Amino acid sequence: AQSVTQLGSHVSVSEGALVLLRCNYSSSVPPYLFWYVQYPNQGLQLLLKYTSAATLVKGINGFEAEFKKSETSFHLTKPSAHMSDAAEYFCAVSEGTAGNKLTFGGGTRVLVKP
Amino acid sequence: EPEVTQTPSHQVTQMGQEVILRCVPISNHLYFYWYRQILGQKVEFLVSFYNNEISEKSEIFDDQFSVERPDGSNFTLKIRSTKLEDSAMYFCASNREGASEAFFGQGTRLTVV
């Protein structure tokens, strides 16, 4: 069975400050890991994914995440927050490629202060 | 850019009524999914569908739920007799062969009254 834990349901950052969203997972097989973003009244958009290649993964909008097997973590970062980053962010894990369900974390809502 | 489309965006229904949520996955995708998100809770997997049959379903996906691909483009989720606790945002998603990432639709907000 897989599970995902996102520490902090709400994060508040100042514009220009570092964004750090934490994700820890458990999986009985080598995981595929994802970060999705949900803007208000919209669907889930893929930010980035890890699929056993490079451990540092770059995504859209300046986000990146690092897979650390020893810590079972896949934290999401962005060096400098922008007002448009205000959204809810979901970490998810699956057991493989197409056909495998995603198991989501509880989500972290990011508020960006001017 | 191709996208998954869902209709309607909002649906209000009375308890006990049947609802059908509709999705048009991306055209060359072969794997289809339904997820739901009850307000304030996690996004939860309901069912996956491949080659015209269910490949996996969760405990939530009981006999009240069914899925169908009635033609080459639509993928539907039917709830036979809705309950208040079925109120949620329902997301459709799809994958192409060999790809790990799923693409999600905008969701249908279902409110059961």
Coordinates of N, CA and C in Angstrom, one line a residue:
Chain A
A1 N 0.8 -1.2 0.0 CA 0.0 0.0 0.0 C 0.9 1.2 0.0
Q2 N 0.4 2.3 -0.6 CA 1.1 3.5 -0.7 C 0.4 4.6 0.1
S3 N 1.2 5.5 0.5 CA 0.6 6.7 1.2 C 1.5 7.9 1.0
V4 N 0.9 9.1 1.2 CA 1.6 10.3 1.0 C 1.2 11.2 2.2
T5 N 2.2 11.9 2.8 CA 2.0 12.8 3.8 C 2.6 14.2 3.5
Q6 N 1.7 15.2 3.5 CA 2.2 16.5 3.2 C 2.1 17.3 4.6
L7 N 3.3 17.8 5.0 CA 3.4 18.5 6.3 C 2.9 19.9 6.0
G8 N 1.9 20.3 6.8 CA 1.4 21.7 6.7 C 0.3 21.8 5.7
S9 N -0.9 22.0 6.1 CA -2.0 22.1 5.2 C -2.1 23.6 4.6
H10 N -1.4 24.5 5.3 CA -1.4 25.9 4.8 C 0.0 26.4 5.0
V11 N 0.5 27.1 4.0 CA 1.8 27.8 4.1 C 1.7 29.2 3.6
S12 N 2.2 30.1 4.3 CA 2.2 31.5 4.0 C 3.6 32.0 3.7
V13 N 3.9 32.6 2.5 CA 5.2 33.1 2.2 C 5.1 34.5 1.7
S14 N 6.1 35.2 1.8 CA 6.2 36.6 1.2 C 6.6 36.5 -0.2
E15 N 6.1 37.4 -1.0 CA 6.5 37.5 -2.4 C 8.1 37.6 -2.5
G16 N 8.7 36.8 -3.3 CA 10.2 36.8 -3.4 C 10.9 35.9 -2.4
A17 N 10.2 35.3 -1.5 CA 10.8 34.4 -0.5 C 10.7 32.9 -1.1
L18 N 11.5 32.1 -0.4 CA 11.6 30.7 -0.8 C 10.2 30.0 -0.5
V19 N 9.8 29.2 -1.4 CA 8.7 28.3 -1.2 C 9.2 26.9 -0.9
L20 N 8.8 26.3 0.2 CA 9.2 24.9 0.5 C 8.0 24.1 0.9
L21 N 7.6 23.1 0.1 CA 6.4 22.3 0.5 C 6.9 20.9 0.7
R22 N 6.6 20.3 1.8 CA 7.1 19.0 2.2 C 6.2 17.9 1.8
C23 N 6.8 16.8 1.4 CA 6.1 15.6 1.0 C 6.9 14.4 1.4
N24 N 6.3 13.5 2.1 CA 6.9 12.2 2.4 C 6.0 11.1 2.0
Y25 N 6.6 10.0 1.5 CA 5.8 9.0 0.9 C 6.2 7.6 1.5
S26 N 5.3 6.7 1.3 CA 5.7 5.3 1.6 C 5.2 4.5 0.4
S27 N 6.0 3.5 0.0 CA 5.7 2.7 -1.2 C 6.5 1.4 -1.0
S28 N 5.9 0.3 -1.4 CA 6.5 -1.0 -1.3 C 7.4 -1.3 -2.6
V29 N 7.2 -0.4 -3.6 CA 8.0 -0.6 -4.8 C 8.6 0.8 -5.1
P30 N 9.6 0.8 -6.0 CA 10.2 2.1 -6.4 C 9.1 3.0 -6.9
P31 N 9.0 4.2 -6.3 CA 7.8 5.0 -6.6 C 8.0 5.9 -7.8
Y32 N 6.9 6.3 -8.4 CA 6.8 7.4 -9.3 C 6.1 8.5 -8.5
L33 N 6.7 9.7 -8.5 CA 6.2 10.8 -7.6 C 5.9 12.0 -8.5
F34 N 4.9 12.7 -8.0 CA 4.3 13.8 -8.8 C 4.0 15.0 -7.9
W35 N 4.1 16.2 -8.4 CA 3.4 17.3 -7.8 C 2.4 17.9 -8.8
Y36 N 1.2 18.1 -8.3 CA 0.2 18.7 -9.0 C -0.2 20.1 -8.4
V37 N -0.6 21.0 -9.1 CA -1.1 22.3 -8.6 C -2.6 22.5 -9.0
Q38 N -3.3 23.0 -8.1 CA -4.7 23.3 -8.4 C -5.0 24.8 -8.1
Y39 N -5.2 25.6 -9.1 CA -5.6 27.0 -8.9 C -7.1 27.1 -8.7
P40 N -7.5 28.1 -8.1 CA -8.9 28.2 -7.7 C -9.9 27.9 -8.9
N41 N -10.8 27.1 -8.6 CA -11.9 26.7 -9.6 C -11.3 26.1 -10.8
Q42 N -10.1 25.4 -10.7 CA -9.6 24.7 -11.8 C -9.2 23.3 -11.5
G43 N -8.8 22.5 -12.5 CA -8.5 21.1 -12.3 C -7.0 21.0 -11.8
L44 N -6.5 19.8 -11.8 CA -5.2 19.5 -11.3 C -4.2 19.6 -12.5
Q45 N -3.2 20.4 -12.3 CA -2.2 20.5 -13.4 C -0.9 20.0 -12.9
L46 N -0.2 19.2 -13.8 CA 1.0 18.6 -13.4 C 2.1 19.6 -13.4
L47 N 2.8 19.7 -12.2 CA 4.0 20.6 -12.1 C 5.3 19.9 -12.5
L48 N 5.5 18.7 -12.0 CA 6.7 17.9 -12.3 C 6.5 16.5 -11.8
K49 N 7.4 15.6 -12.3 CA 7.3 14.2 -12.0 C 8.7 13.6 -11.8
Y50 N 8.8 12.6 -10.9 CA 10.0 11.8 -10.8 C 9.7 10.4 -11.2
T51 N 10.5 9.8 -12.1 CA 10.3 8.5 -12.6 C 11.6 7.7 -12.7
S52 N 12.4 7.8 -11.7 CA 13.6 7.0 -11.5 C 14.8 7.5 -12.3
A53 N 14.7 8.6 -12.9 CA 15.9 9.2 -13.6 C 16.6 10.1 -12.6
A54 N 16.8 11.3 -13.0 CA 17.6 12.3 -12.2 C 16.8 12.5 -10.9
T55 N 17.5 12.6 -9.8 CA 16.8 12.8 -8.5 C 16.3 14.3 -8.3
L56 N 16.9 15.2 -9.0 CA 16.5 16.6 -8.9 C 15.7 16.8 -10.2
V57 N 14.4 17.2 -10.0 CA 13.5 17.3 -11.1 C 13.1 18.7 -11.2
K58 N 13.1 19.3 -12.4 CA 12.6 20.6 -12.7 C 11.3 20.6 -13.3
G59 N 10.4 21.5 -12.9 CA 9.1 21.5 -13.5 C 8.8 22.9 -14.1
I60 N 7.5 23.1 -14.2 CA 7.0 24.4 -14.8 C 7.0 25.5 -13.7
N61 N 7.0 26.7 -14.2 CA 6.8 27.9 -13.3 C 8.0 28.0 -12.3
G62 N 9.1 27.5 -12.6 CA 10.3 27.6 -11.7 C 10.4 26.7 -10.5
F63 N 9.5 25.7 -10.4 CA 9.5 24.8 -9.3 C 10.4 23.6 -9.6
E64 N 11.0 23.1 -8.6 CA 11.8 21.9 -8.7 C 11.5 21.0 -7.4
A65 N 11.9 19.7 -7.5 CA 11.7 18.8 -6.4 C 12.9 17.9 -6.4
E66 N 13.2 17.4 -5.2 CA 14.3 16.5 -5.1 C 13.9 15.2 -4.4
F67 N 14.1 14.1 -5.1 CA 13.8 12.8 -4.6 C 14.9 12.3 -3.7
K68 N 14.6 12.0 -2.4 CA 15.6 11.5 -1.5 C 15.1 10.2 -0.9
K69 N 15.7 9.1 -1.5 CA 15.2 7.8 -1.1 C 15.4 7.5 0.4
S70 N 16.5 7.9 0.9 CA 16.9 7.6 2.3 C 15.9 8.3 3.3
E71 N 15.3 9.4 2.8 CA 14.4 10.1 3.7 C 12.9 9.9 3.2
T72 N 12.7 9.1 2.2 CA 11.4 8.9 1.6 C 10.7 10.2 1.4
S73 N 11.4 11.2 0.8 CA 10.8 12.5 0.7 C 10.9 13.0 -0.8
F74 N 10.1 13.9 -1.1 CA 10.0 14.5 -2.4 C 9.5 16.0 -2.2
H75 N 10.3 16.8 -1.6 CA 9.9 18.2 -1.3 C 10.0 19.1 -2.5
L76 N 9.0 20.0 -2.6 CA 8.9 20.9 -3.7 C 9.4 22.3 -3.3
T77 N 10.2 22.9 -4.1 CA 10.8 24.2 -3.8 C 10.7 25.1 -5.0
K78 N 10.7 26.4 -4.7 CA 10.8 27.5 -5.6 C 11.6 28.6 -5.0
P79 N 12.6 29.1 -5.6 CA 13.5 30.0 -4.9 C 12.8 31.4 -4.5
S80 N 11.9 31.8 -5.4 CA 11.3 33.1 -5.2 C 9.8 33.1 -5.5
A81 N 9.0 33.2 -4.5 CA 7.6 33.1 -4.7 C 7.0 34.3 -5.5
H82 N 6.0 34.0 -6.3 CA 5.3 35.1 -7.1 C 3.8 35.0 -6.6
M83 N 3.2 36.1 -6.8 CA 1.8 36.2 -6.4 C 1.0 35.1 -7.1
S84 N 1.3 34.8 -8.3 CA 0.6 33.8 -9.1 C 0.8 32.4 -8.6
D85 N 1.7 32.2 -7.6 CA 1.9 30.8 -7.1 C 0.9 30.5 -6.0
A86 N 0.0 31.4 -5.7 CA -1.0 31.1 -4.7 C -2.0 30.1 -5.3
A87 N -2.0 28.9 -4.6 CA -2.8 27.8 -5.1 C -2.7 26.6 -4.1
E88 N -3.3 25.5 -4.4 CA -3.1 24.3 -3.6 C -2.3 23.3 -4.3
Y89 N -1.3 22.7 -3.6 CA -0.4 21.9 -4.2 C -0.5 20.4 -3.6
F90 N -0.5 19.5 -4.5 CA -0.7 18.1 -4.1 C 0.5 17.2 -4.5
C91 N 1.0 16.5 -3.6 CA 2.0 15.5 -3.9 C 1.3 14.1 -4.1
A92 N 1.8 13.3 -5.0 CA 1.1 12.1 -5.3 C 2.1 11.0 -5.6
V93 N 1.8 9.8 -5.4 CA 2.7 8.6 -5.7 C 1.9 7.6 -6.5
S94 N 2.6 6.9 -7.4 CA 2.0 5.8 -8.1 C 3.1 4.7 -8.2
E95 N 2.7 3.5 -8.5 CA 3.6 2.4 -8.6 C 4.2 2.2 -10.0
G96 N 3.8 3.0 -10.9 CA 4.5 2.8 -12.2 C 3.8 3.7 -13.3
T97 N 3.9 3.3 -14.5 CA 3.5 4.1 -15.6 C 2.0 4.0 -15.8
A98 N 1.5 4.2 -17.0 CA 0.1 4.3 -17.2 C -0.7 3.1 -16.7
G99 N -1.8 3.4 -16.2 CA -2.6 2.4 -15.6 C -2.6 2.2 -14.1
N100 N -1.6 2.9 -13.5 CA -1.4 2.8 -12.1 C -2.1 4.0 -11.4
K101 N -2.9 3.8 -10.4 CA -3.6 4.9 -9.8 C -2.6 5.8 -9.0
L102 N -3.1 7.0 -8.8 CA -2.3 8.0 -8.0 C -2.9 7.9 -6.6
T103 N -2.0 8.0 -5.6 CA -2.4 8.2 -4.2 C -1.9 9.6 -3.8
F104 N -2.8 10.4 -3.4 CA -2.5 11.8 -3.1 C -2.3 12.1 -1.6
G105 N -1.5 13.1 -1.4 CA -1.4 13.7 -0.1 C -2.6 14.6 0.2
G106 N -2.7 15.2 1.4 CA -3.8 16.0 1.7 C -3.8 17.4 1.1
G107 N -2.7 17.8 0.5 CA -2.6 19.1 -0.1 C -2.1 20.2 0.8
T108 N -1.4 21.1 0.2 CA -0.9 22.3 1.0 C -1.4 23.6 0.2
R109 N -2.1 24.4 0.9 CA -2.5 25.6 0.3 C -1.5 26.7 0.6
V110 N -1.0 27.4 -0.5 CA 0.0 28.4 -0.4 C -0.6 29.8 -0.6
L111 N -0.3 30.6 0.4 CA -0.8 32.0 0.4 C 0.5 32.8 0.2
V112 N 0.5 33.7 -0.8 CA 1.6 34.6 -1.1 C 1.3 36.0 -0.7
K113 N 2.0 36.6 0.3 CA 1.8 37.9 0.8 C 2.7 38.9 0.0
P114 N 2.1 40.1 -0.3 CA 2.9 41.1 -1.1 C 4.0 41.7 -0.2
Chain B
E1 N -3.5 23.0 -27.1 CA -3.0 21.8 -26.4 C -4.2 20.9 -26.0
P2 N -4.0 19.6 -26.2 CA -5.2 18.7 -25.9 C -5.4 18.7 -24.4
E3 N -6.7 18.6 -24.0 CA -7.0 18.6 -22.6 C -8.2 17.6 -22.4
V4 N -8.3 17.2 -21.1 CA -9.5 16.4 -20.7 C -10.6 17.4 -20.4
T5 N -11.8 17.1 -20.9 CA -12.9 18.0 -20.7 C -14.0 17.3 -19.9
Q6 N -14.6 17.9 -19.0 CA -15.7 17.3 -18.2 C -16.9 18.2 -18.2
T7 N -18.1 17.5 -18.3 CA -19.3 18.2 -18.2 C -20.3 17.5 -17.3
P8 N -21.2 18.2 -16.6 CA -21.2 19.6 -16.5 C -20.1 20.1 -15.5
S9 N -20.0 21.4 -15.3 CA -19.0 21.8 -14.3 C -19.6 21.8 -12.9
H10 N -20.9 22.0 -12.9 CA -21.7 21.9 -11.6 C -22.9 21.1 -11.8
Q11 N -23.3 20.2 -10.8 CA -24.5 19.5 -10.9 C -25.1 19.4 -9.5
V12 N -26.4 19.8 -9.5 CA -27.1 19.7 -8.2 C -28.2 18.6 -8.4
T13 N -28.3 17.7 -7.5 CA -29.2 16.6 -7.7 C -29.9 16.3 -6.3
Q14 N -31.1 15.7 -6.4 CA -31.7 15.3 -5.2 C -31.3 13.9 -4.8
M15 N -31.2 13.7 -3.5 CA -30.8 12.5 -2.9 C -31.7 11.4 -3.5
G16 N -31.1 10.3 -3.9 CA -31.8 9.2 -4.5 C -31.9 9.2 -6.0
Q17 N -31.5 10.3 -6.6 CA -31.6 10.4 -8.1 C -30.3 9.9 -8.7
E18 N -30.4 9.5 -9.9 CA -29.2 9.0 -10.7 C -28.5 10.2 -11.3
V19 N -27.2 10.2 -11.4 CA -26.4 11.2 -12.1 C -25.4 10.6 -13.0
I20 N -25.1 11.2 -14.1 CA -24.1 10.8 -15.0 C -23.1 12.0 -15.2
L21 N -21.9 11.7 -14.9 CA -20.9 12.7 -15.1 C -20.1 12.3 -16.3
R22 N -19.8 13.3 -17.2 CA -19.2 13.0 -18.5 C -17.8 13.5 -18.6
C23 N -17.0 12.8 -19.3 CA -15.6 13.2 -19.5 C -15.3 12.8 -21.0
V24 N -14.5 13.7 -21.6 CA -13.9 13.4 -22.9 C -12.4 13.4 -22.6
P25 N -11.7 12.2 -22.6 CA -10.3 12.1 -22.3 C -9.5 12.6 -23.6
I26 N -8.2 12.8 -23.4 CA -7.4 13.2 -24.5 C -7.4 12.1 -25.6
S27 N -7.5 12.4 -26.8 CA -7.9 11.5 -27.9 C -7.0 10.3 -28.0
N28 N -5.7 10.4 -27.8 CA -4.8 9.2 -28.0 C -4.5 8.5 -26.7
H29 N -5.2 8.8 -25.6 CA -5.0 8.2 -24.3 C -5.8 6.9 -24.2
L30 N -5.3 6.0 -23.5 CA -5.9 4.7 -23.4 C -6.3 4.3 -22.0
Y31 N -5.8 5.0 -21.0 CA -6.1 4.7 -19.6 C -7.0 5.8 -19.0
F32 N -8.0 5.5 -18.4 CA -9.0 6.5 -17.9 C -9.3 6.3 -16.4
Y33 N -9.5 7.4 -15.7 CA -9.7 7.3 -14.3 C -10.8 8.2 -13.8
W34 N -11.4 7.9 -12.7 CA -12.2 8.9 -11.9 C -11.6 9.0 -10.5
Y35 N -11.5 10.2 -10.1 CA -11.1 10.5 -8.7 C -12.2 11.4 -8.1
R36 N -12.2 11.5 -6.8 CA -13.1 12.5 -6.2 C -12.4 13.2 -5.0
Q37 N -12.9 14.4 -4.7 CA -12.4 15.2 -3.6 C -13.5 15.7 -2.9
I38 N -13.8 15.1 -1.7 CA -14.8 15.7 -0.8 C -14.2 17.0 -0.2
L39 N -15.0 18.0 -0.1 CA -14.6 19.3 0.4 C -13.7 19.2 1.7
G40 N -12.5 19.7 1.6 CA -11.6 19.7 2.7 C -10.8 18.4 2.9
Q41 N -11.0 17.4 2.0 CA -10.4 16.2 2.1 C -9.4 15.9 1.0
K42 N -8.8 14.7 1.0 CA -7.8 14.4 0.0 C -8.5 14.0 -1.3
V43 N -7.8 14.1 -2.4 CA -8.2 13.5 -3.7 C -8.1 12.0 -3.6
E44 N -9.2 11.3 -3.9 CA -9.3 9.9 -3.7 C -9.5 9.2 -5.0
F45 N -8.8 8.1 -5.2 CA -9.0 7.3 -6.4 C -10.3 6.5 -6.3
L46 N -11.1 6.5 -7.4 CA -12.3 5.7 -7.5 C -12.1 4.5 -8.4
V47 N -11.7 4.7 -9.6 CA -11.7 3.6 -10.6 C -10.7 3.9 -11.7
S48 N -10.1 2.8 -12.3 CA -9.3 3.0 -13.5 C -9.9 2.0 -14.5
F49 N -9.7 2.4 -15.8 CA -10.4 1.7 -16.9 C -9.5 1.7 -18.1
Y50 N -9.4 0.4 -18.6 CA -8.5 0.2 -19.8 C -9.0 -0.9 -20.6
N51 N -9.0 -0.7 -21.9 CA -9.4 -1.8 -22.8 C -10.8 -2.2 -22.6
N52 N -11.7 -1.2 -22.3 CA -13.1 -1.4 -22.1 C -13.5 -2.2 -20.9
E53 N -12.6 -2.2 -19.9 CA -13.0 -2.8 -18.7 C -12.3 -2.1 -17.5
I54 N -12.9 -2.3 -16.3 CA -12.3 -1.8 -15.1 C -11.1 -2.5 -14.8
S55 N -10.0 -1.8 -14.6 CA -8.7 -2.5 -14.2 C -8.5 -2.4 -12.7
E56 N -9.0 -1.4 -12.0 CA -8.9 -1.4 -10.6 C -10.0 -0.5 -10.0
K57 N -10.5 -0.8 -8.9 CA -11.4 0.1 -8.2 C -11.1 0.1 -6.7
S58 N -11.5 1.3 -6.1 CA -11.3 1.4 -4.7 C -12.6 0.9 -3.9
E59 N -12.4 0.9 -2.6 CA -13.5 0.5 -1.7 C -14.7 1.5 -1.9
I60 N -14.4 2.7 -2.3 CA -15.5 3.7 -2.4 C -16.4 3.3 -3.6
F61 N -15.8 2.7 -4.6 CA -16.5 2.4 -5.8 C -17.4 1.1 -5.6
D62 N -18.5 1.3 -5.0 CA -19.4 0.2 -4.7 C -20.4 0.0 -5.8
D63 N -21.5 -0.8 -5.6 CA -22.4 -1.1 -6.6 C -23.2 0.1 -7.1
Q64 N -23.2 1.2 -6.3 CA -23.9 2.4 -6.8 C -23.2 3.1 -7.9
F65 N -21.9 2.8 -8.1 CA -21.1 3.4 -9.1 C -20.9 2.5 -10.3
S66 N -20.9 3.1 -11.5 CA -20.5 2.4 -12.7 C -19.8 3.3 -13.7
V67 N -19.0 2.8 -14.5 CA -18.3 3.6 -15.6 C -18.6 2.9 -16.9
E68 N -18.5 3.7 -17.9 CA -18.8 3.3 -19.3 C -18.0 4.1 -20.3
R69 N -17.6 3.5 -21.3 CA -17.1 4.2 -22.5 C -18.0 3.9 -23.6
P70 N -19.1 4.7 -23.7 CA -20.1 4.4 -24.7 C -19.8 4.5 -26.1
D71 N -18.8 5.3 -26.4 CA -18.3 5.5 -27.8 C -16.8 5.7 -27.8
G72 N -16.3 6.2 -28.9 CA -14.8 6.3 -28.9 C -14.2 7.5 -28.2
S73 N -15.1 8.4 -27.7 CA -14.6 9.6 -27.1 C -15.0 9.8 -25.7
N74 N -16.2 9.4 -25.3 CA -16.7 9.7 -23.9 C -16.4 8.7 -22.9
F75 N -16.2 9.1 -21.7 CA -16.0 8.2 -20.5 C -16.9 8.7 -19.4
T76 N -17.9 7.9 -19.0 CA -18.8 8.4 -18.0 C -18.8 7.7 -16.7
L77 N -19.2 8.4 -15.7 CA -19.3 7.9 -14.3 C -20.8 8.1 -13.9
K78 N -21.4 6.9 -13.6 CA -22.8 7.0 -13.2 C -22.9 6.6 -11.7
I79 N -23.7 7.5 -11.0 CA -24.0 7.1 -9.6 C -25.5 6.8 -9.6
R80 N -25.9 5.6 -9.2 CA -27.3 5.2 -9.4 C -28.3 5.8 -8.5
S81 N -28.0 5.9 -7.3 CA -28.9 6.5 -6.3 C -28.1 7.4 -5.4
T82 N -28.0 8.6 -5.6 CA -27.1 9.5 -4.9 C -27.4 9.7 -3.4
K83 N -26.3 9.8 -2.7 CA -26.5 10.0 -1.2 C -25.8 11.4 -0.9
L84 N -26.2 11.9 0.2 CA -25.6 13.2 0.6 C -24.1 13.2 0.6
E85 N -23.6 12.1 1.0 CA -22.1 11.9 1.1 C -21.4 11.8 -0.2
D86 N -22.2 11.7 -1.3 CA -21.6 11.7 -2.6 C -21.2 13.1 -3.1
S87 N -21.6 14.1 -2.4 CA -21.3 15.5 -2.7 C -19.8 15.6 -2.7
A88 N -19.2 16.1 -3.8 CA -17.8 16.2 -3.9 C -17.4 16.7 -5.3
M89 N -16.2 17.0 -5.5 CA -15.6 17.4 -6.8 C -15.2 16.0 -7.4
Y90 N -15.6 15.7 -8.6 CA -15.2 14.5 -9.3 C -14.3 14.9 -10.5
F91 N -13.1 14.3 -10.5 CA -12.1 14.5 -11.5 C -12.0 13.3 -12.4
C92 N -12.0 13.6 -13.7 CA -11.6 12.5 -14.7 C -10.2 12.8 -15.1
A93 N -9.4 11.7 -15.4 CA -8.1 11.8 -15.8 C -7.8 10.7 -16.8
S94 N -6.7 11.0 -17.6 CA -6.3 10.0 -18.6 C -4.8 10.0 -18.8
N95 N -4.3 8.8 -19.2 CA -2.9 8.6 -19.5 C -2.8 8.0 -21.0
R96 N -1.7 8.3 -21.6 CA -1.4 7.6 -22.8 C -0.5 6.4 -22.5
E97 N -0.4 5.5 -23.4 CA 0.4 4.3 -23.2 C 1.8 4.6 -22.9
G98 N 2.4 4.0 -21.9 CA 3.8 4.2 -21.6 C 4.1 5.4 -20.8
A99 N 3.1 6.3 -20.5 CA 3.4 7.5 -19.8 C 3.0 7.4 -18.4
S100 N 3.8 8.0 -17.5 CA 3.4 7.9 -16.1 C 2.5 9.0 -15.6
E101 N 2.5 10.2 -16.3 CA 1.7 11.3 -15.8 C 0.2 11.2 -16.3
A102 N -0.7 11.5 -15.4 CA -2.1 11.6 -15.8 C -2.5 13.0 -16.0
F103 N -3.3 13.3 -16.9 CA -3.9 14.6 -17.2 C -5.3 14.6 -16.7
F104 N -5.6 15.7 -15.9 CA -6.9 15.8 -15.2 C -7.8 16.8 -15.9
G105 N -9.1 16.6 -15.8 CA -10.0 17.6 -16.3 C -10.3 18.6 -15.2
Q106 N -11.1 19.6 -15.5 CA -11.4 20.7 -14.6 C -12.3 20.2 -13.4
G107 N -12.9 19.1 -13.5 CA -13.8 18.6 -12.4 C -15.2 18.9 -12.6
T108 N -16.1 18.1 -12.0 CA -17.5 18.4 -11.9 C -17.8 18.4 -10.4
R109 N -18.4 19.6 -10.0 CA -18.8 19.7 -8.6 C -20.2 19.1 -8.5
L110 N -20.4 18.0 -7.8 CA -21.7 17.4 -7.5 C -22.2 17.8 -6.1
T111 N -23.4 18.3 -6.1 CA -24.0 18.6 -4.8 C -25.3 17.8 -4.7
V112 N -25.4 17.0 -3.7 CA -26.6 16.2 -3.5 C -27.4 16.9 -2.3
V113 N -28.6 17.2 -2.6 CA -29.4 17.9 -1.6 C -30.6 17.0 -1.2

